Short mmCIF file of C-alpha atoms and ligand atoms in Angstrom, two decimals:
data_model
loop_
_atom_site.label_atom_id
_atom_site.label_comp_id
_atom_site.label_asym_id
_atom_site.label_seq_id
_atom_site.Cartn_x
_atom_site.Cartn_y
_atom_site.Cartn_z
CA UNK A 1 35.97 5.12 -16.36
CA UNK A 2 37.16 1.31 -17.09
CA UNK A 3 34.98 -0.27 -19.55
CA UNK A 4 33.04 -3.06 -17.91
CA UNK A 5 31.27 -5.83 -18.48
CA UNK A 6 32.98 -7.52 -21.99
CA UNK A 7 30.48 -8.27 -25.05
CA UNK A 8 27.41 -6.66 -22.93
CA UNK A 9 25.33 -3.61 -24.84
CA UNK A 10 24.53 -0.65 -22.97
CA UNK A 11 22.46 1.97 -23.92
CA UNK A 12 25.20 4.36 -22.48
CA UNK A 13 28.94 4.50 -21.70
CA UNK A 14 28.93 1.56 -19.68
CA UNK A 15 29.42 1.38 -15.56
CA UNK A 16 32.74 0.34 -14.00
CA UNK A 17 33.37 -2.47 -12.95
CA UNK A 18 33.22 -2.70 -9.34
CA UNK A 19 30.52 0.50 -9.22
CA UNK A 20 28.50 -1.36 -6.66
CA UNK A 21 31.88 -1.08 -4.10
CA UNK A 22 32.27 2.04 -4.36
CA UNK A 23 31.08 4.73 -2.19
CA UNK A 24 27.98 6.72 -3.15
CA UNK A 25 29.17 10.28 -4.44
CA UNK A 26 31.77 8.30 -7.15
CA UNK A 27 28.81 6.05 -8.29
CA UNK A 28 26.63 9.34 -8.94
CA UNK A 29 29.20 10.62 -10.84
CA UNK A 30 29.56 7.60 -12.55
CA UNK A 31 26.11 7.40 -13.25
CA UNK A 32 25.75 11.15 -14.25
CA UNK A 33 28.79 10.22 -16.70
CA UNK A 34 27.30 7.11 -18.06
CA UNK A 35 24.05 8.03 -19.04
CA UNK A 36 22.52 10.92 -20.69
CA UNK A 37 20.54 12.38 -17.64
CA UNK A 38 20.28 16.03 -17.93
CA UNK A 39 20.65 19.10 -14.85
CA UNK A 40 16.46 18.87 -14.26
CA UNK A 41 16.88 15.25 -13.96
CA UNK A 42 19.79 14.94 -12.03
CA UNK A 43 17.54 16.87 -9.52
CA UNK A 44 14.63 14.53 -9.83
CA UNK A 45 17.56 12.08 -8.25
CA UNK A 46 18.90 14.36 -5.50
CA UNK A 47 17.76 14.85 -1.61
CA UNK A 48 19.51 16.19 1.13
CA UNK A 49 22.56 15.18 2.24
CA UNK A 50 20.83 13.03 5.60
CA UNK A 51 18.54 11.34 2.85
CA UNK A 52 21.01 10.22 0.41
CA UNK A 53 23.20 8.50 3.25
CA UNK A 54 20.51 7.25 4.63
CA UNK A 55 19.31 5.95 1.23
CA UNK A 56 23.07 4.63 1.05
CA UNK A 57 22.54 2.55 4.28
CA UNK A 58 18.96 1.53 3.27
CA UNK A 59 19.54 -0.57 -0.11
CA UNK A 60 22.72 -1.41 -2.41
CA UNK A 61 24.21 0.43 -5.08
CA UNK A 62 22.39 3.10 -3.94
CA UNK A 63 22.44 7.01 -6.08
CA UNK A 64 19.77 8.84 -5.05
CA UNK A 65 16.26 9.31 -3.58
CA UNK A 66 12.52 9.53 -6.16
CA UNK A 67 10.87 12.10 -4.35
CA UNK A 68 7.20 10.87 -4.34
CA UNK A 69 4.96 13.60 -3.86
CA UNK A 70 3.49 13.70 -0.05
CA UNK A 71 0.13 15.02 0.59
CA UNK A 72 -2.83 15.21 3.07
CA UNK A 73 -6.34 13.36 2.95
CA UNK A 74 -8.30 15.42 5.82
CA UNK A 75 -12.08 14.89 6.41
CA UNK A 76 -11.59 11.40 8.09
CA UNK A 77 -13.83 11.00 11.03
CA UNK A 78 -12.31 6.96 12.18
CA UNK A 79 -14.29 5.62 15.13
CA UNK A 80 -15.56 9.12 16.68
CA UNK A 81 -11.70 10.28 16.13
CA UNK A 82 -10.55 12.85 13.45
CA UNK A 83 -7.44 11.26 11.30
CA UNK A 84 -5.25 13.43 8.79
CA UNK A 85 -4.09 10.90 6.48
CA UNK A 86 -0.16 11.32 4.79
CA UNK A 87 -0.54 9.89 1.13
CA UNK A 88 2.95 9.40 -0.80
CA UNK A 89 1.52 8.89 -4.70
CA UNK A 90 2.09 9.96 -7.75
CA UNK A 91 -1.49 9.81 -9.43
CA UNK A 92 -3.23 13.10 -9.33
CA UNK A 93 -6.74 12.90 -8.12
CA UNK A 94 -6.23 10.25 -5.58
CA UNK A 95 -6.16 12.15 -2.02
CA UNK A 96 -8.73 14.80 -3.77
CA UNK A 97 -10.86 11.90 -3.87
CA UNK A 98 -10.09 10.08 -0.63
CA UNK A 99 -10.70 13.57 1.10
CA UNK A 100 -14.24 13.82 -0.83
CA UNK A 101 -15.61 10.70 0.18
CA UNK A 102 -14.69 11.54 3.67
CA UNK A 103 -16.36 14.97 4.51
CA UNK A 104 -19.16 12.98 2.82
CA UNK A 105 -19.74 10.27 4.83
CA UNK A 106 -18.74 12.47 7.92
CA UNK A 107 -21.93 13.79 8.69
CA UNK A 108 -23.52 9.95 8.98
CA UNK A 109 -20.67 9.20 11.97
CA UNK A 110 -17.76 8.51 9.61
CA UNK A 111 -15.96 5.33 9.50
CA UNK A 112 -16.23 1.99 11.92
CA UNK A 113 -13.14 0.20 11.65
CA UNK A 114 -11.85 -3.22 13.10
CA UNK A 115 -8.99 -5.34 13.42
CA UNK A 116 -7.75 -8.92 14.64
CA UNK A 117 -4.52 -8.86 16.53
CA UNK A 118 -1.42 -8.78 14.72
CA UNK A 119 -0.90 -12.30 14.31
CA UNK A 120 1.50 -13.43 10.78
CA UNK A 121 3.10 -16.83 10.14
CA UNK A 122 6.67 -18.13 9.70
CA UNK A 123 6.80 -21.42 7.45
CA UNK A 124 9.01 -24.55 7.55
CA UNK A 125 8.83 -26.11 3.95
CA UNK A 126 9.11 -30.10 4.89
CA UNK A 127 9.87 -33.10 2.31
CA UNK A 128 10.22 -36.46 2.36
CA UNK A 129 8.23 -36.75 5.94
CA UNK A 130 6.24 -40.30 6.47
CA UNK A 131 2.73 -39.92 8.03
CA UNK A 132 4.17 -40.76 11.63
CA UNK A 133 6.56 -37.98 11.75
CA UNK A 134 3.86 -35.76 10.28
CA UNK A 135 1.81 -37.21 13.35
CA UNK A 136 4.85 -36.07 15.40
CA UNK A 137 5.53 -33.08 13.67
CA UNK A 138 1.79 -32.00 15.02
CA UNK A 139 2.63 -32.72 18.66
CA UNK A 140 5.19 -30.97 19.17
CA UNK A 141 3.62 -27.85 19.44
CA UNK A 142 5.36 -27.54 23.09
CA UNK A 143 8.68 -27.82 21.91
CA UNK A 144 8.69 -25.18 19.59
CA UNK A 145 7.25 -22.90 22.08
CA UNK A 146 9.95 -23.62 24.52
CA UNK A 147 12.68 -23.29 21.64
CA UNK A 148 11.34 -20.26 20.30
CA UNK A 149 11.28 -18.43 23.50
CA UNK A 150 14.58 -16.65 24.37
CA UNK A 151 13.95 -15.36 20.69
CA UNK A 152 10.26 -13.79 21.51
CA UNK A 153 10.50 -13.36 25.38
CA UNK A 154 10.25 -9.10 24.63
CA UNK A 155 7.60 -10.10 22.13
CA UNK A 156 5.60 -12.01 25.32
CA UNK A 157 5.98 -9.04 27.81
CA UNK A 158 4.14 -6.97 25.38
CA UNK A 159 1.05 -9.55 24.75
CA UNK A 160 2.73 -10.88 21.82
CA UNK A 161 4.57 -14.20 20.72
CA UNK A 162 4.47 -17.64 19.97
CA UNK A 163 0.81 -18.39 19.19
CA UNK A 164 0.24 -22.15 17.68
CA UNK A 165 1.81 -24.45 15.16
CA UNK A 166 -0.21 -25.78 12.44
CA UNK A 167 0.94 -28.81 10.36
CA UNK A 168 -0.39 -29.19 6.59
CA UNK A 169 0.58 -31.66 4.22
CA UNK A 170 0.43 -30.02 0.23
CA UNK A 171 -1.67 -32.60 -1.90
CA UNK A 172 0.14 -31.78 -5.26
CA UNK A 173 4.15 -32.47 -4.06
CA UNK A 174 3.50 -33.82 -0.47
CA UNK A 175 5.46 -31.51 1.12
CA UNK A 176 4.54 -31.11 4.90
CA UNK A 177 4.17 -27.47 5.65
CA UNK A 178 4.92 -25.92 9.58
CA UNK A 179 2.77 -23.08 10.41
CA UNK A 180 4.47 -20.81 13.48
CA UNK A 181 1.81 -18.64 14.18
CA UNK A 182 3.45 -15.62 16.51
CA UNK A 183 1.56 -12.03 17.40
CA UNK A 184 4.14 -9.17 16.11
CA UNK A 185 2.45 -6.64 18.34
CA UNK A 186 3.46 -3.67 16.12
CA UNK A 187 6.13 -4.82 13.69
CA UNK A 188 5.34 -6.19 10.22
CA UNK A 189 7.29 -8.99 11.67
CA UNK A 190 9.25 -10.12 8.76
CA UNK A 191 12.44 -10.58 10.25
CA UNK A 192 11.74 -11.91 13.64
CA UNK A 193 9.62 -14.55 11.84
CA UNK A 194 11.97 -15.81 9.34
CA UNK A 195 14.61 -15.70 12.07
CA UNK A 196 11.59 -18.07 14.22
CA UNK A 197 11.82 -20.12 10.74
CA UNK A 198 15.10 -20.57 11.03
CA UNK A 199 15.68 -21.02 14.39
CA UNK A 200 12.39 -24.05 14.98
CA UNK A 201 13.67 -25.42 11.58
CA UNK A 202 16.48 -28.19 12.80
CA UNK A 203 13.77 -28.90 15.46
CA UNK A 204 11.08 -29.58 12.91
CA UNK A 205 13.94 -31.78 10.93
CA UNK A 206 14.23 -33.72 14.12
CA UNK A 207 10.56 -34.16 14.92
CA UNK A 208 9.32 -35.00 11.47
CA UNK A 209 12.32 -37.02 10.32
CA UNK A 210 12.22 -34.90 7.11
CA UNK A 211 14.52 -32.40 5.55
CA UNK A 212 13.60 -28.90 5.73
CA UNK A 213 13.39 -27.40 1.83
CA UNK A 214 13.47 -23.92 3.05
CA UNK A 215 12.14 -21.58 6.19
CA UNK A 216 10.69 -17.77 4.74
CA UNK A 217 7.33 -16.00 6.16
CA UNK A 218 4.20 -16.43 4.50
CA UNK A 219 2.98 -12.72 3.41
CA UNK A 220 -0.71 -13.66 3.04
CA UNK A 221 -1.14 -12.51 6.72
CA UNK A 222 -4.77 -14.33 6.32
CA UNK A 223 -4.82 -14.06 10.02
CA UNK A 224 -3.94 -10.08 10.35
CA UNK A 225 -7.33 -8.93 8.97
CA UNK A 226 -8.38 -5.36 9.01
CA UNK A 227 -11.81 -3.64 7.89
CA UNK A 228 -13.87 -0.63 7.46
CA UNK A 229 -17.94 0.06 6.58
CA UNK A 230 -19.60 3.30 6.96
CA UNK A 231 -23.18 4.17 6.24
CA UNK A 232 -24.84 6.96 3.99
CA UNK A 233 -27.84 8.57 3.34
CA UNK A 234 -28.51 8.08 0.06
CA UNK A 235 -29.61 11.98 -0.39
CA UNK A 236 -26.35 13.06 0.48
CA UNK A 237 -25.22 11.55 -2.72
CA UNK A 238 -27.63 14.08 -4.64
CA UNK A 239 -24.45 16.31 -5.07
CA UNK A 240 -22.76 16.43 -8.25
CA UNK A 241 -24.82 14.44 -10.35
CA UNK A 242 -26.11 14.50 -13.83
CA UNK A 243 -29.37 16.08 -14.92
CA UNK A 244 -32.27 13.56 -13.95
CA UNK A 245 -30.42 11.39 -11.18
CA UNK A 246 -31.28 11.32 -7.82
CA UNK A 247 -28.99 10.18 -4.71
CA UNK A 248 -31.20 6.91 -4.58
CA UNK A 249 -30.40 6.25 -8.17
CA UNK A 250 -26.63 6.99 -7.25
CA UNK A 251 -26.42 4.67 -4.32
CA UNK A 252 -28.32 1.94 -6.71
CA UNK A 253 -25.50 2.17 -9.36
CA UNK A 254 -22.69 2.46 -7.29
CA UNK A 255 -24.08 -0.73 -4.90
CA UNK A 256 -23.83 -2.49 -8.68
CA UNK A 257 -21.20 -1.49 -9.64
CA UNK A 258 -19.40 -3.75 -6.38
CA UNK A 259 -21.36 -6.45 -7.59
CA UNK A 260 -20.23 -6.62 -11.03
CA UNK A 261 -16.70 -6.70 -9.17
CA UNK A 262 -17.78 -10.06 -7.35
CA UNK A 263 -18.81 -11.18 -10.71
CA UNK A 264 -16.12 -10.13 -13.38
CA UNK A 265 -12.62 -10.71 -12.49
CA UNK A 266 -11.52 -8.46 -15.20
CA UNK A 267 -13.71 -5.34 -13.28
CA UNK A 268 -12.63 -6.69 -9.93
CA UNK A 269 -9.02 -5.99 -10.88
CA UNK A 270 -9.70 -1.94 -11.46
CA UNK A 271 -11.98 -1.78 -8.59
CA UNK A 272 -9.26 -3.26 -6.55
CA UNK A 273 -6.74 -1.21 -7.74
CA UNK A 274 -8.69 2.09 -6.88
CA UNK A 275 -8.87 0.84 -3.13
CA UNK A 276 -5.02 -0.03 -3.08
CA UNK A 277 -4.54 3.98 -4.62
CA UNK A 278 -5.33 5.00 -0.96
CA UNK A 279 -3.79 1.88 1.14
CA UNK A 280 -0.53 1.20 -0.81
CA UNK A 281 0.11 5.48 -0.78
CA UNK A 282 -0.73 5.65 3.06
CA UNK A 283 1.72 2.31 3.57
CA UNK A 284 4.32 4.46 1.24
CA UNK A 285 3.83 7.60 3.42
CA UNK A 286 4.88 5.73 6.55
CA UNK A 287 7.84 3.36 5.05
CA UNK A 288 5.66 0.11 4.77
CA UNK A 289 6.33 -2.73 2.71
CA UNK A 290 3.47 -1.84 0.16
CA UNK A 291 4.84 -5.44 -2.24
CA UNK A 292 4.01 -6.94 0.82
CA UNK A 293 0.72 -5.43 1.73
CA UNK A 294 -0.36 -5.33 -2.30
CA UNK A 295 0.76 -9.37 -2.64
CA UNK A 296 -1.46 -9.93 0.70
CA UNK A 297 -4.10 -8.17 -0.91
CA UNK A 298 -4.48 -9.80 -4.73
CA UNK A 299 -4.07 -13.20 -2.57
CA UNK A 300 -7.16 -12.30 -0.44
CA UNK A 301 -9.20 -11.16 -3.54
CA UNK A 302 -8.61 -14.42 -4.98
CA UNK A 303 -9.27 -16.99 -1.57
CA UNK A 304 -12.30 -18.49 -3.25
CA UNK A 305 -10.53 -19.59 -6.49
CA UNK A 306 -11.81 -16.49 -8.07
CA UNK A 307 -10.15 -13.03 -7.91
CA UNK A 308 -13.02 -10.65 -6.51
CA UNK A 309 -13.97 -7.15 -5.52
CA UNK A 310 -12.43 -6.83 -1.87
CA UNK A 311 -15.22 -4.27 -0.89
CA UNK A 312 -18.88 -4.67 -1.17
CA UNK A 313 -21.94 -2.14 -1.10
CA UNK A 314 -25.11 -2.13 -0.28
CA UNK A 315 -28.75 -0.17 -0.74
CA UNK A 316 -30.96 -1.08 2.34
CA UNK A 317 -34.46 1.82 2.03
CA UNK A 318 -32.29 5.27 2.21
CA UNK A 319 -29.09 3.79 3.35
CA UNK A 320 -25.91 3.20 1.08
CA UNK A 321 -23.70 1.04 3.01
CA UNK A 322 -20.22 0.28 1.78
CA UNK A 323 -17.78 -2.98 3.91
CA UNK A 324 -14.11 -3.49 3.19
CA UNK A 325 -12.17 -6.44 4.74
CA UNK A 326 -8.32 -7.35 3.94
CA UNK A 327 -5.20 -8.55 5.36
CA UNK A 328 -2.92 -5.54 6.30
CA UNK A 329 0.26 -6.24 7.74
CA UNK A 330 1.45 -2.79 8.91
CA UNK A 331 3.66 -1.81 11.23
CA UNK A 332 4.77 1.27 13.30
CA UNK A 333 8.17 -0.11 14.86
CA UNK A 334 11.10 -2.19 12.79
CA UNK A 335 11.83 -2.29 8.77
CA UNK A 336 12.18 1.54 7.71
CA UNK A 337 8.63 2.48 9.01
CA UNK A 338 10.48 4.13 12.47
CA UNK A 339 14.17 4.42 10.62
CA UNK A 340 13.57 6.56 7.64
CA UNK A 341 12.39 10.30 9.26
CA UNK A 342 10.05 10.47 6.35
CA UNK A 343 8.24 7.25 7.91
CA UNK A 344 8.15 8.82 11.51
CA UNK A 345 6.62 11.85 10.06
CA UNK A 346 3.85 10.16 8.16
CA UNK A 347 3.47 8.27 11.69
CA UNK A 348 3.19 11.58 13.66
CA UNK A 349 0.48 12.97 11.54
CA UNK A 350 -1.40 9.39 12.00
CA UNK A 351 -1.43 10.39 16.03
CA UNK A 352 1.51 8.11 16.76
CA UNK A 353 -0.96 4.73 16.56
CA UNK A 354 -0.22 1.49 16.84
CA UNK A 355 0.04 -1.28 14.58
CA UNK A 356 -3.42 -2.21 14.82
CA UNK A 357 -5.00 1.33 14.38
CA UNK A 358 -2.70 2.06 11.45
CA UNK A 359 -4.15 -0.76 9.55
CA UNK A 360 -7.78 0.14 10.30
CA UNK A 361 -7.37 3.37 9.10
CA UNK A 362 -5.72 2.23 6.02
CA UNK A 363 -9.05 0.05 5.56
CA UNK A 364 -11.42 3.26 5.94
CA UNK A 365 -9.03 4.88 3.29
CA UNK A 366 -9.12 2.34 0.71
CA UNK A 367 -12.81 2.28 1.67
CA UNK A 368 -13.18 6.25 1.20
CA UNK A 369 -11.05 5.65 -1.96
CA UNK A 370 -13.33 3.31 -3.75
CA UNK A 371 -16.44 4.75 -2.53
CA UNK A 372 -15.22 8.20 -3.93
CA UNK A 373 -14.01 5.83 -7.42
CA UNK A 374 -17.33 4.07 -7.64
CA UNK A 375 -19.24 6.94 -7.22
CA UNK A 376 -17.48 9.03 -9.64
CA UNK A 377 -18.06 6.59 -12.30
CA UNK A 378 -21.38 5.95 -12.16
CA UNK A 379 -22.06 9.78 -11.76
CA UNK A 380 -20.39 11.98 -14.38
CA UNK A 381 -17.42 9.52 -14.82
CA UNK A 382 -13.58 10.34 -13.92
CA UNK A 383 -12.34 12.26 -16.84
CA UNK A 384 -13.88 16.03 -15.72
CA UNK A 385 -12.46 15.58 -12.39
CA UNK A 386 -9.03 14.65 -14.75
CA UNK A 387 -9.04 17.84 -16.62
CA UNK A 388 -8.20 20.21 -13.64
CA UNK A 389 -4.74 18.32 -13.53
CA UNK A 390 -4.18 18.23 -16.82
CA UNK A 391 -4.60 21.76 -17.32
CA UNK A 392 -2.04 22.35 -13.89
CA UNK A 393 0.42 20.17 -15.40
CA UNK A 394 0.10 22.49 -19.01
CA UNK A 395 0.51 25.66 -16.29
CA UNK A 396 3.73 23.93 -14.86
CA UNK A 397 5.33 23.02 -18.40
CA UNK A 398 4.26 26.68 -19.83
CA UNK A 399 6.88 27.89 -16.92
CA UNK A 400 3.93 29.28 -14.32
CA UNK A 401 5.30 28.23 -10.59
CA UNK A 402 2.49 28.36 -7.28
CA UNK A 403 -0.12 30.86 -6.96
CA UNK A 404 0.26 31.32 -10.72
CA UNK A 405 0.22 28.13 -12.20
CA UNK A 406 -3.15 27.85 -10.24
CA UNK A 407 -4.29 30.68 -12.30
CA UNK A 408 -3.29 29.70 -15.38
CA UNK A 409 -4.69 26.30 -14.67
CA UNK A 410 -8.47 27.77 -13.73
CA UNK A 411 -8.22 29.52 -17.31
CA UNK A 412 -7.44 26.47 -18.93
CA UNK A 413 -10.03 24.22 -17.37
CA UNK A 414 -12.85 27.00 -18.45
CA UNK A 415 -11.30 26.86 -21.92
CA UNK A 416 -12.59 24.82 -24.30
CA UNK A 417 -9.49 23.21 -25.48
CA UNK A 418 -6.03 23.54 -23.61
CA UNK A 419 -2.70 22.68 -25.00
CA UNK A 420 0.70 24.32 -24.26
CA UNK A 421 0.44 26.85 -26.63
CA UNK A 422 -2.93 27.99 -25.00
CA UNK A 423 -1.16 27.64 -21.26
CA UNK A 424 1.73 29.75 -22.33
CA UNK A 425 -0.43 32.80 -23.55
CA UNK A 426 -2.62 32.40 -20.70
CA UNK A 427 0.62 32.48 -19.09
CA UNK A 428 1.77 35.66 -20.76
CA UNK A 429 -1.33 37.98 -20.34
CA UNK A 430 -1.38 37.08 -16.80
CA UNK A 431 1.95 38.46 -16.11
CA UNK A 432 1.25 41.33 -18.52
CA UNK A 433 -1.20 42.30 -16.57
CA UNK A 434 0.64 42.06 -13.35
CA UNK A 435 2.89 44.39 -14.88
C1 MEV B 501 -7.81 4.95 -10.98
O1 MEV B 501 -6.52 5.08 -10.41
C2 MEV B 501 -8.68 4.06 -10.13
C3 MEV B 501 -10.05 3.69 -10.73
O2 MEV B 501 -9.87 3.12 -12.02
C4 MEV B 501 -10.68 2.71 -9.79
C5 MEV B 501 -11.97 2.07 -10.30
O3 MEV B 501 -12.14 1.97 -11.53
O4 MEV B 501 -12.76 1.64 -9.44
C6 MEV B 501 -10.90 4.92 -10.92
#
């Protein structure tokens, strides 16, 4: 190895210079030299052969895969059809709870999801424009259409396209902001829209008689909404609850419980957080730009100046009623969602929807998520429901592997107290007896 990088500290040998060039199996050696990473590790790092070159092709300076575990929400019942949801997280408890709150709402009809089309917006960043050119700027709605469409004619055959332009001037700099508003059937749409940006850009120079700053799309996707409700009998809730509560008291708490999320930005944060658990691992399991769909998110939560509970929930006599509305730019075709095999899986399990469907049923799992969340905490709280992974994480450190760490974990959780010593004996008798 050359030493690199002059008068820099490293915590390790340092890289080579020119690691980023070179091909992938020198820079995980290099890496594996430079840094104290040890066999267990190393294997934390490593995939098969097809995923590391793929991972090669996907980003730079690539040395490996994080295998995030992959698992299964069933129960879902999504507009009369029956969804098996693939969840890529690595927070036990999540898909556990996702899958509880939807075999319990399943017997009221499930989940009614909606969602507009997939519309998403490319923006020209203007200065120095006069208000006639902005005047101009907001006529020329035509033009753009016309110079936009060799670029979206494939988009138009499928429904999609060129929607509107909408002209804003920003009251703090001035700057004149073009909207291109264009329906990305079922791509996220990032790259055909900031190559729309870029192509409408000398055009909107022209027009305005300004000078374009820059030309990016706007990931707010305020116009690709997608939502969930579902309704409960409040007696259904009468599972699992302390001593001297009733399902009716259980809908009341968790219905305030939303509402304190409307009016405390600091509780608003957490209860948004437990319905991105579900959306942002479902977006993961099918290659989806969760930054994007998060960013989208917080940005939503925050429209009327204050950040907010995204979901709200309701007591009307016996019925708990829960509604969750969001942007959710997902896609099913472009990016890595349809490149990356792991992303066509996740997309196979989902029935193969389209862009539109995907994001509805992301908004009845972050719906099922918090409902499962809320309820849980204003029941017997989230710790119990904690304990059983604790205790199958002591199993897997004591050395117990499937079946048997399963075993060892059941003894645990009926133990009063479990630490690793306790998971190793529990360990030990149980294969002393198996002898
Ligand atoms: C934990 O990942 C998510 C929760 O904190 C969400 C919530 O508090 O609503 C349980």
């Amino acid at each position: 190895l050359s030493s690199a990088h002059p008068g820099a500290r490293s915590t390790g040998a340092p890289l080579p210079v020119g690691f980023r060039k070179h091909d992938m199996s020198a820079r995980r050696g290099e890496l594996k030299a430079a840094y104290a990473i040890g066999e267990e590790e190393w294997e934390g790092l490593s995939a098969s052969p097809l995923l590391l070159s793929l991972a090669d092709v996907m980003v730079e300076s690539a040395v490996g895969c994080i295998p995030i575990p992959l698992g299964i929400a069933d129960g879902f019942l999504i507009d009369g059809e029956e969804v098996a949801i693939p969840m890529a997280v690595e927070e036990p408890s999540i898909i556990a709870a996702a899958s509880f709150a939807a075999w319990l709402v399943r017997p009221d009809g499930g989940f009614t999801t909606w969602a507009s089309a997939p519309r998403m917006t490319a923006q020209v960043f203007l200065e120095d424009v006069t208000e006639d050119g902005e005047r101009r700027l907001a006529a020329c709605e035509a033009r753009v259409r016309s110079a936009l469409a060799p670029m979206l004619s494939s988009l138009e055959r499928r429904g999609g396209g060129f929607k509107e332009l909408r002209v804003a001037r920003l009251p703090g700099s001035g700057t004149v902001r073009a909207d291109l508003v264009i329906d990305v059937r079922d791509a996220m749409g990032a790259n055909r829209l900031n190559t729309a940006a870029e192509r409408a850009r000398p055009l909107l120079e022209a027009e305005s008689g300004g000078r374009a700053l820059m030309a990016i799309l706007s990931n707010a996707a305020q116009d690709r909404l997608a939502g969930a409700r579902f309704r409960i009998h409040a007696d259904r809730l009468g599972i699992r609850l302390p001593p001297g509560m009733d399902g009716a008291e259980a809908a009341r708490r968790v219905a305030r419980a939303s509402a304190l999320a409307q009016e405390d930005p600091s509780r608003a944060v957490t209860h948004n957080k437990g319905i991105m658990n579900g959306i942002s691992s479902l977006a993961l399991a099918t290659m989806n730009d969760t930054r994007a769909v998060e960013a989208a998110a917080h940005a939503w939560a925050a429209r009327e100046g204050q950040y907010r509970g995204l979901s709200m929930f309701a007591v009307e006599g016996d019925t708990l009623s829960g509604e969750l509305e969001l942007p959710l730019a997902l896609a099913v075709v472009g990016g890595s969602v349809d490149f990356h095999p792991a992303g066509r899986a996740g997309l196979a399990v989902l029935g193969a929807p389209d862009a539109p469907r995907l994001s509805r049923i992301a908004a009845a799992l972050g719906l099922a998520q918090n409902f499962a969340a809320l309820l849980a905490l204003v029941t017997t709280g989230i710790q119990s429901g904690h304990m059983r992974y604790h205790a199958a994480r002591l199993a897997y450190r004591a050395g117990a592997r499937g079946q048997e760490s399963r075993r060892v974990a059941a003894s645990l959780e009926a133990a009063e107290s479990a630490d690793i010593e306790a998971a190793r004996a529990v360990l030990a008798m149980l294969r002393g007896s198996a002898e």
